[in-house]
PDB file of C-alpha atoms in Angstrom:
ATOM      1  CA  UNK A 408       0.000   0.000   0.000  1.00  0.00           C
ATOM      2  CA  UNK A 409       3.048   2.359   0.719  1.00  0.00           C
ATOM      3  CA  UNK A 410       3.844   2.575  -2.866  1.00  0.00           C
ATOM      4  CA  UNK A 411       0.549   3.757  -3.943  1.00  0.00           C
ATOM      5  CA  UNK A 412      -0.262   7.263  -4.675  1.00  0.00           C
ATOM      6  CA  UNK A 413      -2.679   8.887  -1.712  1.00  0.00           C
ATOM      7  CA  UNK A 414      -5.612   9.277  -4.500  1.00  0.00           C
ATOM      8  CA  UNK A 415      -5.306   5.227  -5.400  1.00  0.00           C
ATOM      9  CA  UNK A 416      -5.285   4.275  -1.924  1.00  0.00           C
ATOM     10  CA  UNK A 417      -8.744   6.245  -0.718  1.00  0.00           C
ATOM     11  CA  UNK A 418     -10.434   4.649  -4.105  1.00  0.00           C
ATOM     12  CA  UNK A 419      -9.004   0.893  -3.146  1.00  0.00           C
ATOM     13  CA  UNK A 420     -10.537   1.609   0.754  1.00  0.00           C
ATOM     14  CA  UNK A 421     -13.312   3.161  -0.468  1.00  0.00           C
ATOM     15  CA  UNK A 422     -14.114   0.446  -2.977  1.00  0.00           C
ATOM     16  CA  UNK A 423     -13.833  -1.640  -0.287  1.00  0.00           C
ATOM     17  CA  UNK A 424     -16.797  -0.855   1.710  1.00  0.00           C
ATOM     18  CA  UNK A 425     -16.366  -1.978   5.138  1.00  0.00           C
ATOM     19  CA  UNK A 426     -14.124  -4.509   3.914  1.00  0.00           C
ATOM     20  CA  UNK A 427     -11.136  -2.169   5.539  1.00  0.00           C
ATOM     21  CA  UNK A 428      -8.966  -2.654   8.313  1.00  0.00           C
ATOM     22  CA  UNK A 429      -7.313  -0.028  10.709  1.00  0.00           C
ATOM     23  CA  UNK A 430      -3.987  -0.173   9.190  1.00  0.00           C
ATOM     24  CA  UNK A 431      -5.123   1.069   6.056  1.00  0.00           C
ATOM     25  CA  UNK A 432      -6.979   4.268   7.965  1.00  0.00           C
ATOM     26  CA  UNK A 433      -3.662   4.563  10.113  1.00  0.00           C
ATOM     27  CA  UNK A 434      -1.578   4.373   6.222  1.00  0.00           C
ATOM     28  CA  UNK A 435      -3.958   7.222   4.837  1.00  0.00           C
ATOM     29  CA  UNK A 436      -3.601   9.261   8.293  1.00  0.00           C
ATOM     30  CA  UNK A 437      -0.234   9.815   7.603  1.00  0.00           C
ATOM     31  CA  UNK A 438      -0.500  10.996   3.739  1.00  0.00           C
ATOM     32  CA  UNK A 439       0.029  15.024   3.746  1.00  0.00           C
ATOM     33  CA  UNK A 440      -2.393  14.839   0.546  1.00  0.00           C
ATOM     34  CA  UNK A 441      -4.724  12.683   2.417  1.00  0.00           C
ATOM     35  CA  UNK A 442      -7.374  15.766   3.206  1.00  0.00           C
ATOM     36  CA  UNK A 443      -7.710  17.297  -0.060  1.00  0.00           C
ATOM     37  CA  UNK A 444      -7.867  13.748  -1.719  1.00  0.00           C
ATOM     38  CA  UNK A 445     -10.778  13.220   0.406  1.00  0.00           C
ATOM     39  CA  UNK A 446     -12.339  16.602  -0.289  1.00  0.00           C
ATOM     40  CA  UNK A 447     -12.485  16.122  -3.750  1.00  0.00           C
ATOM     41  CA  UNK A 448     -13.813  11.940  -3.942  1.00  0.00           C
ATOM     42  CA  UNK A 449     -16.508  13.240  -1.633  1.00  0.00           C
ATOM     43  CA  UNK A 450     -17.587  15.994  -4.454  1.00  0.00           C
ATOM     44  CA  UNK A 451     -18.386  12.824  -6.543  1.00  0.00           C
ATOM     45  CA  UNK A 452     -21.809  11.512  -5.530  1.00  0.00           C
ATOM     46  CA  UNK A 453     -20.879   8.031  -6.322  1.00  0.00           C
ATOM     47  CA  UNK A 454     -18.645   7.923  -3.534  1.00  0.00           C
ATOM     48  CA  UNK A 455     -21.808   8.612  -1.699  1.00  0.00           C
ATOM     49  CA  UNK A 456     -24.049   6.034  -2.990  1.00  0.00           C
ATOM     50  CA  UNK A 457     -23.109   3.926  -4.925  1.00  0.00           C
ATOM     51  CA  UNK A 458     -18.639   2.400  -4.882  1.00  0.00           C
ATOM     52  CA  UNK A 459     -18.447   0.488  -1.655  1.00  0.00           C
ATOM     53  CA  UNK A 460     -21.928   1.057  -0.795  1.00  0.00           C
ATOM     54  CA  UNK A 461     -21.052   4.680   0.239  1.00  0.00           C
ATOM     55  CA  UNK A 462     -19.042   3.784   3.428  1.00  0.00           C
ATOM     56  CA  UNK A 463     -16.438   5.986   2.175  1.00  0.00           C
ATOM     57  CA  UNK A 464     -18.425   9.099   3.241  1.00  0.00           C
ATOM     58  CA  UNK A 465     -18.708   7.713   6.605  1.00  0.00           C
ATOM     59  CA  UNK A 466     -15.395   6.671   7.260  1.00  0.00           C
ATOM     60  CA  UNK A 467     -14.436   9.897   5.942  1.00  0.00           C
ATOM     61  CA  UNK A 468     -16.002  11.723   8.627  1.00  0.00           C
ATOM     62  CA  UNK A 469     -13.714   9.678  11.082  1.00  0.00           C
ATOM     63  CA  UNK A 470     -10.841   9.710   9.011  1.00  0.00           C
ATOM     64  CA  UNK A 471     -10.982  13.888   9.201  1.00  0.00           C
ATOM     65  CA  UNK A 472     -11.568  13.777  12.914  1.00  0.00           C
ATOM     66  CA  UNK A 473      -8.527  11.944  13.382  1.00  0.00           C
ATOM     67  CA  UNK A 474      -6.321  13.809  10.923  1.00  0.00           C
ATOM     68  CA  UNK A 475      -7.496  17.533  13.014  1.00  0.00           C
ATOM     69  CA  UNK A 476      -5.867  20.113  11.084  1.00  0.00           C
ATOM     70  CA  UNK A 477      -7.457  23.223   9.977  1.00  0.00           C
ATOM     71  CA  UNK A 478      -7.664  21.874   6.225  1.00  0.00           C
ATOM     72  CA  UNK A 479      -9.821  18.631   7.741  1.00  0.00           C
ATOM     73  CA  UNK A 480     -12.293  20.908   9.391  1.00  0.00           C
ATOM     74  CA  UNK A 481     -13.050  22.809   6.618  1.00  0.00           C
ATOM     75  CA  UNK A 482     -14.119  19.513   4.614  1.00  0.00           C
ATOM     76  CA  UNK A 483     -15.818  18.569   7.860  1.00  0.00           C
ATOM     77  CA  UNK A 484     -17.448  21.477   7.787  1.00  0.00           C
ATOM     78  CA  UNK A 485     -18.099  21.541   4.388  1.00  0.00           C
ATOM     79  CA  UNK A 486     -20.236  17.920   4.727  1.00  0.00           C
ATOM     80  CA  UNK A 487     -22.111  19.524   7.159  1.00  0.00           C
ATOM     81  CA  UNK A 488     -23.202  22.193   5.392  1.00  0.00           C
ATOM     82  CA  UNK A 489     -23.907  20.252   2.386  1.00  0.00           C
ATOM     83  CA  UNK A 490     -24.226  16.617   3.007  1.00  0.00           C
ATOM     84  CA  UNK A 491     -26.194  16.115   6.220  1.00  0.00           C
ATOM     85  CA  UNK A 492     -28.940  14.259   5.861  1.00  0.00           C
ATOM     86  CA  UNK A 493     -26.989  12.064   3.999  1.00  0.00           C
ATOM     87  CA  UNK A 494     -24.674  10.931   7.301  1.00  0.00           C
ATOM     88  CA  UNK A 495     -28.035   9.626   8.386  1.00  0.00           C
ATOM     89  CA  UNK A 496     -28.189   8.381  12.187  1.00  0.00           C
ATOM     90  CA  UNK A 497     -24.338   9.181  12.070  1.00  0.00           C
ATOM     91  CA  UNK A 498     -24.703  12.916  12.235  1.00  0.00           C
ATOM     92  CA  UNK A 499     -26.713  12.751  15.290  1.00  0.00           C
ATOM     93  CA  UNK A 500     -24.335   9.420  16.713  1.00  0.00           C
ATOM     94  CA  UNK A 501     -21.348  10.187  15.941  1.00  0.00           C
ATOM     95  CA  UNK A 502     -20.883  13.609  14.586  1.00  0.00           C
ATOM     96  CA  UNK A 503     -20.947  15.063  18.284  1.00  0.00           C
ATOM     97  CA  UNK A 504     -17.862  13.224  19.348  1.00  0.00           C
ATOM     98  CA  UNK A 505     -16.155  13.789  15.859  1.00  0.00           C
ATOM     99  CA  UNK A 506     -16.478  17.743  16.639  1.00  0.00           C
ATOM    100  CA  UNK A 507     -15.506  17.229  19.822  1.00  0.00           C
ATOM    101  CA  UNK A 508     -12.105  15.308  19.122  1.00  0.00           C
ATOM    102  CA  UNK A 509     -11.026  18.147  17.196  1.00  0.00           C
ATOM    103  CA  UNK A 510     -10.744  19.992  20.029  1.00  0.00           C
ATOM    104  CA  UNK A 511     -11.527  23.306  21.702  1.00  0.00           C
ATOM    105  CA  UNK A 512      -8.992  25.406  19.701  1.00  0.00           C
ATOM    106  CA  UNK A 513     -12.223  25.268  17.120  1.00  0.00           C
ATOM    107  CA  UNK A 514     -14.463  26.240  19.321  1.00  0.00           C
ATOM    108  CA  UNK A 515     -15.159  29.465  17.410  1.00  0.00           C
ATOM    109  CA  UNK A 516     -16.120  27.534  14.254  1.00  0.00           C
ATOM    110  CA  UNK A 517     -18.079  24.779  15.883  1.00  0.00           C
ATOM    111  CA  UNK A 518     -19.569  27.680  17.980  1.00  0.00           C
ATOM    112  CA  UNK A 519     -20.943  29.629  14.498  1.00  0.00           C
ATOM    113  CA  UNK A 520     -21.826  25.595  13.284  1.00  0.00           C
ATOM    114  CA  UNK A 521     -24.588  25.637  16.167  1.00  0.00           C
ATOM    115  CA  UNK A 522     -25.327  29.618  15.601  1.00  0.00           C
ATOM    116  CA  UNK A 523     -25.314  28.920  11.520  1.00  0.00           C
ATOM    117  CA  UNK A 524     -29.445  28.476  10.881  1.00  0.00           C
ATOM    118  CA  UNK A 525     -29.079  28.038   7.436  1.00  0.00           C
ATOM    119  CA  UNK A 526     -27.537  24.591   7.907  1.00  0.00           C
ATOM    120  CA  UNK A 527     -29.679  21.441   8.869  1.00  0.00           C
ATOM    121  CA  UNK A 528     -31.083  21.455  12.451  1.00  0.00           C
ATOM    122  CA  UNK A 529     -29.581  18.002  13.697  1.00  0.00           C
ATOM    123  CA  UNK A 530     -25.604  19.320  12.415  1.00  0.00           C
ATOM    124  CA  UNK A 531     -26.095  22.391  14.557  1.00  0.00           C
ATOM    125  CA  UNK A 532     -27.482  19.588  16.974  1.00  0.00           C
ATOM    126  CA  UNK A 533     -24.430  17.662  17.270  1.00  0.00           C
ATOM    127  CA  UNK A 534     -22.232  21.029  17.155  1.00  0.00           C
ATOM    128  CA  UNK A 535     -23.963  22.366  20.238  1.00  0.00           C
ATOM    129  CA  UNK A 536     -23.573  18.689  21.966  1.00  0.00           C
ATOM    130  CA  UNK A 537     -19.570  19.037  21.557  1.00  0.00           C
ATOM    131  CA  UNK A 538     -19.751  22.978  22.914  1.00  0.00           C
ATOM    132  CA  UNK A 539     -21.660  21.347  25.618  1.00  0.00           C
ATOM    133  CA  UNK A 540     -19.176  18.528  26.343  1.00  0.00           C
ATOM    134  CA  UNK A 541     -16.479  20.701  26.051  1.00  0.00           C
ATOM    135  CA  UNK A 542     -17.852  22.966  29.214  1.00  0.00           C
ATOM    136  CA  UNK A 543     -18.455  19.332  31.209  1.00  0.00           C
ATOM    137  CA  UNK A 544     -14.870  17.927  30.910  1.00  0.00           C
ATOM    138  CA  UNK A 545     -13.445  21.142  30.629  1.00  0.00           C
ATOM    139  CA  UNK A 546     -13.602  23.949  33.763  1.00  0.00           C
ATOM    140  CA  UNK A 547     -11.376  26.280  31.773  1.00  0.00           C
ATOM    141  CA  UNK A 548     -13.581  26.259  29.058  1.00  0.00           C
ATOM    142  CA  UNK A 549     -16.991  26.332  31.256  1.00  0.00           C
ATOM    143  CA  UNK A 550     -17.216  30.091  31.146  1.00  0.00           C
ATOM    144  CA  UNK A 551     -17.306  30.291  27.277  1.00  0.00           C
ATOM    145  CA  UNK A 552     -19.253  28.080  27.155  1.00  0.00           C
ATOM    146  CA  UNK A 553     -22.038  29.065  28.975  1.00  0.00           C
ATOM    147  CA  UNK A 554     -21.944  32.210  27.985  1.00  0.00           C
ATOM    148  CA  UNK A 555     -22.740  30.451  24.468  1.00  0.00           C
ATOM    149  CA  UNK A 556     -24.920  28.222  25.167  1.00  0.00           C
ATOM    150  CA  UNK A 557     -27.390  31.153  26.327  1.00  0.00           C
ATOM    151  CA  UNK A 558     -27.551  32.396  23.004  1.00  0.00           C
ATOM    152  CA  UNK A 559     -28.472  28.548  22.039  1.00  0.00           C
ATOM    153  CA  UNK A 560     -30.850  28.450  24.285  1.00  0.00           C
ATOM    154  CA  UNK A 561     -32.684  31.845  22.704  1.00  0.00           C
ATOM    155  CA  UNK A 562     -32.679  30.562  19.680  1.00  0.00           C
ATOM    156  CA  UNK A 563     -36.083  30.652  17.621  1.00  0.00           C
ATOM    157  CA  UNK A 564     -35.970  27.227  16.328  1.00  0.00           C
ATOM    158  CA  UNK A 565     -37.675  25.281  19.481  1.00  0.00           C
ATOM    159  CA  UNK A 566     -36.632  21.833  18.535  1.00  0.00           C
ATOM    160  CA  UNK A 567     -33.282  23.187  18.275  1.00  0.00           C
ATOM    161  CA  UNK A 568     -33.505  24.445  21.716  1.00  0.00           C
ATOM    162  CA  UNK A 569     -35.718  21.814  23.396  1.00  0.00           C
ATOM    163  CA  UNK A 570     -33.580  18.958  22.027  1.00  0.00           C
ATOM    164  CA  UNK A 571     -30.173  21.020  23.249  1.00  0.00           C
ATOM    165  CA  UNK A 572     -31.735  21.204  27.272  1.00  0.00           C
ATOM    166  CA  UNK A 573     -30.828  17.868  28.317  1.00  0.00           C
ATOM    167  CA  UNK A 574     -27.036  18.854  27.222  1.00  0.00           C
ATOM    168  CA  UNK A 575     -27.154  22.301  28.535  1.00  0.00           C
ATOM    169  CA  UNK A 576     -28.327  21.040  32.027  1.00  0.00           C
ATOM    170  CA  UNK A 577     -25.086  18.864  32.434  1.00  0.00           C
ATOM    171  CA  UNK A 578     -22.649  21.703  32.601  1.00  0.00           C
ATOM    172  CA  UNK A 579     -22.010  23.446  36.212  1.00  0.00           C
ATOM    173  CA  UNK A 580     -23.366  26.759  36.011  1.00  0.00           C
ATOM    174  CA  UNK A 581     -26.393  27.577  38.370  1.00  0.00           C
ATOM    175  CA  UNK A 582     -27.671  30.713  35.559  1.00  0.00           C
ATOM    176  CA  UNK A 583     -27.113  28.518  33.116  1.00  0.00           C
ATOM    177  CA  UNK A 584     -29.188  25.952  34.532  1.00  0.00           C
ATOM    178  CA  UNK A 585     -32.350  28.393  36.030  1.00  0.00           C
ATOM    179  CA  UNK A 586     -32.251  29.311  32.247  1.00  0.00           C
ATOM    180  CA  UNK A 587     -32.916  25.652  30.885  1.00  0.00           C
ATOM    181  CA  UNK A 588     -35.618  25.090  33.714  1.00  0.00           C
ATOM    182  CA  UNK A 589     -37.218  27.954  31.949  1.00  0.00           C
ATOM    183  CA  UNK A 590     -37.197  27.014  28.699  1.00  0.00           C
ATOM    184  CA  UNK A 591     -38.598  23.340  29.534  1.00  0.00           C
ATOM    185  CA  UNK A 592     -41.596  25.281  31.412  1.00  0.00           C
ATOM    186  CA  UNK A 593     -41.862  27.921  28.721  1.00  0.00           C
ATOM    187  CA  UNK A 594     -41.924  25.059  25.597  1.00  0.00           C
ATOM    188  CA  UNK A 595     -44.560  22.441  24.490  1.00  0.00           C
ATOM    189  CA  UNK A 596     -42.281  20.569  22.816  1.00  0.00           C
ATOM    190  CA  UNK A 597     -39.526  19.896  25.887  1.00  0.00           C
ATOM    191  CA  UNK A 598     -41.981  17.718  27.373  1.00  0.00           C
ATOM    192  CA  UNK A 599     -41.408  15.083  24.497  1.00  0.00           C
ATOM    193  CA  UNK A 600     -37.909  15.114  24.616  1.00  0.00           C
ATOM    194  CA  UNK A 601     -36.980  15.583  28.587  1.00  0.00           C
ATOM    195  CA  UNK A 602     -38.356  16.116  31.977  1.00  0.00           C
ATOM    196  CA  UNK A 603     -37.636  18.035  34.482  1.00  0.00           C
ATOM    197  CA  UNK A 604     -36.148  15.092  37.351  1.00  0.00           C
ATOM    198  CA  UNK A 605     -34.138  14.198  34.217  1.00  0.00           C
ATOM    199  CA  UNK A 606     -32.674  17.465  33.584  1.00  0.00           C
ATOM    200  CA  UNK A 607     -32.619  17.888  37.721  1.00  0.00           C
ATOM    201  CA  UNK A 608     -30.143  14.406  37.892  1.00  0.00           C
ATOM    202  CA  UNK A 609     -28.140  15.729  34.785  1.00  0.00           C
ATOM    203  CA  UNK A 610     -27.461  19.009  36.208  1.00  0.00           C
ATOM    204  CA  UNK A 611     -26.055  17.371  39.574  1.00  0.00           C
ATOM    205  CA  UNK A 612     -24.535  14.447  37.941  1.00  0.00           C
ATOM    206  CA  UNK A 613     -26.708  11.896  38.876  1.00  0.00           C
ATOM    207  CA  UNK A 614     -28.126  10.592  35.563  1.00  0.00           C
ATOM    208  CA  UNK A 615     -26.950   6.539  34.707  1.00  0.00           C
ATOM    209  CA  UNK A 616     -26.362   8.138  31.086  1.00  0.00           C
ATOM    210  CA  UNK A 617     -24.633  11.531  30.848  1.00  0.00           C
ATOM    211  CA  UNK A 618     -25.030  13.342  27.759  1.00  0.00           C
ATOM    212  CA  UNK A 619     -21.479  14.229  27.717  1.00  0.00           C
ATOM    213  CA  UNK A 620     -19.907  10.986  27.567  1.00  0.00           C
ATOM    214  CA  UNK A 621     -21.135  10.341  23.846  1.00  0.00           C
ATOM    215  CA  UNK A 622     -18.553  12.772  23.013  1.00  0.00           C
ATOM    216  CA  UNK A 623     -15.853  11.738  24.604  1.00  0.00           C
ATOM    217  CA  UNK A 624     -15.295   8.282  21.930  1.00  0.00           C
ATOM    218  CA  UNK A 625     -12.006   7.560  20.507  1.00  0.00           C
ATOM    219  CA  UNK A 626     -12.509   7.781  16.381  1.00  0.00           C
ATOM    220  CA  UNK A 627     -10.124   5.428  15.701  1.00  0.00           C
ATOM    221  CA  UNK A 628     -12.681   2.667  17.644  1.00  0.00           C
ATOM    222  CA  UNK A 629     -15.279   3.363  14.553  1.00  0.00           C
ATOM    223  CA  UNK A 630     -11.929   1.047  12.180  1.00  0.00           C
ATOM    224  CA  UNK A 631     -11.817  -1.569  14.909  1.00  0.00           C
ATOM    225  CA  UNK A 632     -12.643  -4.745  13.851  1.00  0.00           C
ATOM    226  CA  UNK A 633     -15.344  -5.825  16.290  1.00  0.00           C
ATOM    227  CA  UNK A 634     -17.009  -2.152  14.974  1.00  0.00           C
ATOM    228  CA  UNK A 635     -16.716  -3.288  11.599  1.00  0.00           C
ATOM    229  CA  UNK A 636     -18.203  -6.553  12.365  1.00  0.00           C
ATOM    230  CA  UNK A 637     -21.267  -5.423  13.823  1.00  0.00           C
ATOM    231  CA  UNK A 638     -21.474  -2.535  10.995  1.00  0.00           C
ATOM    232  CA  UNK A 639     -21.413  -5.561   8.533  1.00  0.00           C
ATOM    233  CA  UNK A 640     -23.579  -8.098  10.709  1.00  0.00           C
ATOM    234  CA  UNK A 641     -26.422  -4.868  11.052  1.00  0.00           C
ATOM    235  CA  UNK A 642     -26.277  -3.760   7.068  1.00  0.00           C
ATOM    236  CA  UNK A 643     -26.053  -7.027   5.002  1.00  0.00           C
TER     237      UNK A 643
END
């Protein structure tokens, strides 16, 4: 595989399917041409539907998480903004921890992800879950992000902000929180997603199944092979 060009490679694995193995994701990983490679197979909508199934837009995702340099995000951002309903229950499952593994020096461009209403409601979704986790796991962060999630939180799309409470209540901040208990009074729609004991035993970290932790998966675990065994058991 070494002695392949970076553009052969990504067409072999993403002819493949989930027929791949983690050493060809760590062999790609290292290719300095790897990003833009990627950026331009996933401008052909075959790669999307139709070679391999259209795994290689889904590994993708992973593979740009784990690469994390300013030229990745942009094509991660650039799938969000464009491809989002076709990550499917990925953008909602795995899109939040992808963000988050880039880290908080993007914070400002996941921030204006969640703030972006142009884009589709579940992206912003999983942007606002990794701003969230990022102010759990993270007391140097907590200020900025609660100063963020406010504006979230007034936002005028109320699934946006009904779906965000459960996340919002996890992080430390006793404004933050009165603010949330608001919103679930204030909103129909926050009784079909949450109530308030649930958002009560998030807030005090109580709850059997913290929001946060979603985010906090390794992306390298999606190229295991007991992942890509059950991803092949569950699709064919």
């Amino acid at each position: 595989m070494t002695e392949m060009s970076t553009r052969e490679m990504l067409e072999r694995f993403a002819e493949a399917g989930l027929s791949i193995n983690k050493e060809m994701a760590k062999e790609i990983v290292k290719r300095k041409d790897a990003v833009q490679c990627i950026a331009d197979m996933l401008k052909d909508k075959r790669y999307w539907r139709e070679i391999g199934d259209g795994w290689f837009a889904i590994h993708s995702i992973f593979l740009l998480s784990i690469i994390r340099t300013k030229e990745a995000f942009d094509v991660f951002k650039w799938i969000l903004r464009n491809k989002a309903g076709d990550l499917e229950d990925w953008l909602t499952e795995d899109v939040p921890s992808l963000l988050f593994n880039f880290g908080k020096e993007y914070f400002d461009e996941i921030k204006e992800l969640t703030l972006d209403k142009n884009i589709d409601t579940f992206a912003r979704l999983s942007a606002a879950s990794a701003i969230c986790a990022m102010g759990v796991t993270d007391e140097g962060m907590k200020e900025k992000v609660v100063e963020v999630c406010k504006k979230f939180l007034e936002d005028d799309n109320e699934e946006f902000v009904c779906l965000l409470l459960p996340e919002a209540a996890e992080i430390k901040d006793e404004k933050l929180f009165e603010m949330v208990k608001k919103k679930f009074r204030e909103l129909s729609f926050a009784k079909k997603v949450t109530d308030m004991e649930d958002l009560t035993e998030l807030h005090e970290g109580r709850s059997e199944i913290p929001e946060y932790k979603k985010c906090l998966r390794d992306p390298w675990e999606h190229f295991s092979e007991k992942n890509l065994e059950e991803l092949r058991r569950y699709n064919y």
